[in-house]
Coordinates of C-alpha atoms and ligand atoms in Angstrom, one line a residue:
M1 CA -31.2 -15.9 69.7
E2 CA -31.0 -19.6 70.5
K3 CA -32.0 -22.3 68.0
I4 CA -33.0 -25.8 69.2
I5 CA -33.9 -28.8 67.1
T6 CA -36.2 -31.4 68.6
H7 CA -36.7 -34.9 67.1
S8 CA -40.1 -35.8 68.5
A9 CA -43.2 -34.2 69.9
Q10 CA -42.1 -35.5 73.3
E11 CA -38.8 -33.7 73.0
T12 CA -40.6 -30.5 72.1
K13 CA -42.8 -30.9 75.2
T14 CA -39.7 -31.4 77.4
L15 CA -38.2 -28.2 75.9
G16 CA -41.4 -26.3 76.7
Q17 CA -41.5 -27.8 80.2
A18 CA -38.0 -26.7 81.0
I19 CA -38.8 -23.2 80.0
G20 CA -42.1 -23.3 82.0
Q21 CA -40.2 -24.4 85.1
V22 CA -38.1 -21.2 85.2
C23 CA -41.0 -18.8 84.6
R24 CA -41.8 -16.5 87.6
G25 CA -45.0 -14.9 86.3
G26 CA -45.7 -12.0 83.9
E27 CA -43.9 -13.8 81.0
V28 CA -45.5 -13.3 77.6
F29 CA -44.7 -15.8 74.8
Y30 CA -45.0 -14.8 71.1
L31 CA -45.4 -18.1 69.0
S32 CA -45.1 -18.0 65.2
G33 CA -44.6 -20.7 62.6
D34 CA -46.7 -22.6 60.0
L35 CA -49.6 -25.0 60.6
G36 CA -48.3 -28.1 62.4
A37 CA -44.9 -26.5 63.2
G38 CA -45.3 -27.5 66.9
K39 CA -46.5 -24.4 68.6
T40 CA -49.3 -26.1 70.6
T41 CA -47.0 -29.1 71.4
F42 CA -44.4 -26.7 72.8
L43 CA -47.1 -25.0 74.9
Q44 CA -48.4 -28.3 76.3
G45 CA -44.9 -28.8 77.8
L46 CA -44.7 -25.1 78.9
A47 CA -48.0 -25.5 80.7
K48 CA -46.8 -28.6 82.5
G49 CA -43.7 -26.8 83.6
L50 CA -45.8 -24.0 85.0
G51 CA -47.8 -26.5 87.0
V52 CA -50.9 -26.9 84.9
N53 CA -52.4 -30.4 85.5
S54 CA -55.1 -30.5 82.9
S55 CA -54.3 -31.2 79.3
V56 CA -53.8 -28.2 77.0
N57 CA -55.3 -28.5 73.6
S58 CA -55.5 -26.2 70.6
P59 CA -57.8 -23.4 71.7
T60 CA -58.8 -22.6 68.1
F61 CA -62.5 -22.9 68.7
N62 CA -62.6 -20.8 71.8
I63 CA -59.6 -18.5 71.0
L64 CA -58.6 -18.0 74.6
K65 CA -58.4 -20.4 77.5
I66 CA -57.1 -19.9 81.0
Y67 CA -55.7 -22.8 83.1
K68 CA -55.1 -22.7 86.8
T69 CA -51.8 -24.1 88.0
K70 CA -51.6 -26.5 91.0
K71 CA -51.2 -25.2 94.5
G72 CA -47.8 -23.9 95.4
S73 CA -46.7 -23.1 91.8
A74 CA -44.8 -19.8 91.3
V75 CA -47.2 -18.9 88.5
K76 CA -50.9 -19.0 89.3
S77 CA -52.4 -19.3 85.8
F78 CA -51.6 -19.9 82.2
C79 CA -53.5 -18.1 79.4
H80 CA -53.3 -19.8 76.0
I81 CA -54.5 -17.9 73.0
D82 CA -54.7 -19.0 69.4
A83 CA -55.0 -15.9 67.1
Y84 CA -55.4 -17.9 63.9
R85 CA -59.0 -17.0 63.4
L86 CA -58.7 -13.4 64.6
I87 CA -58.6 -10.4 62.2
G88 CA -56.4 -8.3 64.4
A89 CA -55.4 -7.0 67.8
K90 CA -58.8 -5.3 68.4
D91 CA -60.4 -8.8 68.7
L92 CA -58.1 -9.6 71.6
E93 CA -58.7 -6.3 73.2
A94 CA -62.4 -7.1 73.3
L95 CA -61.5 -10.3 75.2
G96 CA -59.6 -8.4 77.9
I97 CA -56.0 -9.0 76.7
K98 CA -54.7 -5.9 78.4
E99 CA -55.8 -7.0 81.9
I100 CA -54.4 -10.5 81.2
L101 CA -51.0 -9.2 80.1
A102 CA -50.8 -7.0 83.2
D103 CA -51.3 -9.9 85.6
K104 CA -47.9 -10.6 87.1
D105 CA -49.1 -14.0 88.5
A106 CA -50.0 -15.2 85.0
V107 CA -48.0 -16.4 82.0
T108 CA -49.6 -15.8 78.5
A109 CA -48.7 -17.5 75.2
I110 CA -50.2 -16.5 71.9
E111 CA -50.1 -18.7 68.8
W112 CA -50.2 -17.0 65.4
A113 CA -48.9 -14.0 67.3
E114 CA -48.0 -12.2 64.0
K115 CA -51.7 -11.5 63.6
V116 CA -51.9 -9.5 66.8
K117 CA -48.4 -8.0 67.0
S118 CA -49.5 -4.7 68.6
V119 CA -50.7 -6.3 71.8
F120 CA -47.3 -7.5 72.8
P121 CA -45.2 -5.6 75.4
K122 CA -41.5 -4.9 74.8
N123 CA -40.3 -7.7 77.0
T124 CA -41.9 -10.5 75.0
I125 CA -40.2 -13.9 74.5
K126 CA -40.4 -14.8 70.8
I127 CA -40.5 -18.4 69.6
K128 CA -40.5 -19.3 66.0
A129 CA -41.3 -22.9 65.2
K130 CA -40.2 -24.4 61.9
H131 CA -41.0 -27.7 60.2
I132 CA -37.7 -29.4 59.3
T133 CA -38.7 -33.0 58.5
D134 CA -41.6 -35.3 59.6
N135 CA -40.3 -35.5 63.2
E136 CA -37.9 -32.6 63.4
R137 CA -38.8 -29.1 64.4
E138 CA -36.6 -26.0 64.9
F139 CA -37.4 -23.6 67.7
A140 CA -35.7 -20.2 67.5
I141 CA -36.0 -18.5 70.8
D142 CA -35.4 -14.8 71.1
D143 CA -35.8 -13.6 74.7
K144 CA -36.3 -9.8 74.5
R145 CA -36.3 -9.3 78.3
Ligands
ATP201 N1 -40.3 -32.6 66.9 C1 -41.6 -32.3 67.0 N2 -42.1 -31.3 67.7 C2 -43.4 -31.0 67.8 N3 -44.3 -31.6 67.1 C3 -43.9 -32.7 66.3 C4 -42.6 -33.0 66.2 N4 -42.5 -34.1 65.4 C5 -43.7 -34.4 65.0 N5 -44.6 -33.5 65.5 C6 -46.0 -33.5 65.3 O1 -46.3 -32.3 64.6 C7 -47.6 -31.8 65.0 C8 -47.5 -30.4 65.6 O2 -48.7 -30.0 65.8 P1 -49.0 -28.7 66.7 O3 -50.5 -28.7 66.9 O4 -48.2 -28.6 67.9 O5 -48.6 -27.5 65.7 P2 -49.1 -26.0 65.7 O6 -47.9 -25.2 65.3 O7 -49.7 -25.7 67.0 O8 -50.1 -26.0 64.6 P3 -51.4 -25.0 64.4 O9 -50.8 -23.8 63.6 O10 -52.4 -25.8 63.5 O11 -51.9 -24.5 65.7 C9 -48.2 -32.8 66.0 O12 -49.0 -33.8 65.3 C10 -46.9 -33.5 66.5 O13 -47.1 -34.8 67.0
MG202 MG1 -51.6 -24.9 67.5

């Protein structure tokens, strides 16, 4: 388990970007932490590191959004899910989560992951975001691979 404190949203994006840059495809990220803890901000950086050019926003209203990465990227797509409004894992199964998680060219990240625990494979990368002060956030990273 590694704990990193960031001091701005930009620093959090840079952390996410560094992690995105070393992904090879098939990685699954489990994001937990309170409202405003920095999950989406982290994933905006992660997406950039994967090679996504378009801006990643909170997918709260559409639950699941798939972004294509730019040509030549190791990872072909990024699937961003926000489980906040879901009741449980069955809701994600209806959206085809099994097929998405099986795609070795894709990286998937799920916010409010604790709501849909049972969909995660064993080799999940768990990230717990925590609000410390106005501008400080802690990211506890537990890589189960
Ligand atoms: N060090 C920091 N890291 C990340 N965000 C920060 C930091 N400092 C301040 N912020 C601010 O905190 C907010 C984090 O919001 P963000 O949408 O990333 O949280 P979230 O965990 O995804 O929340 P939600 O549960 O609502 O989806 C943003 O407004 C961001 O600018
Ligand atoms: Mg969010």
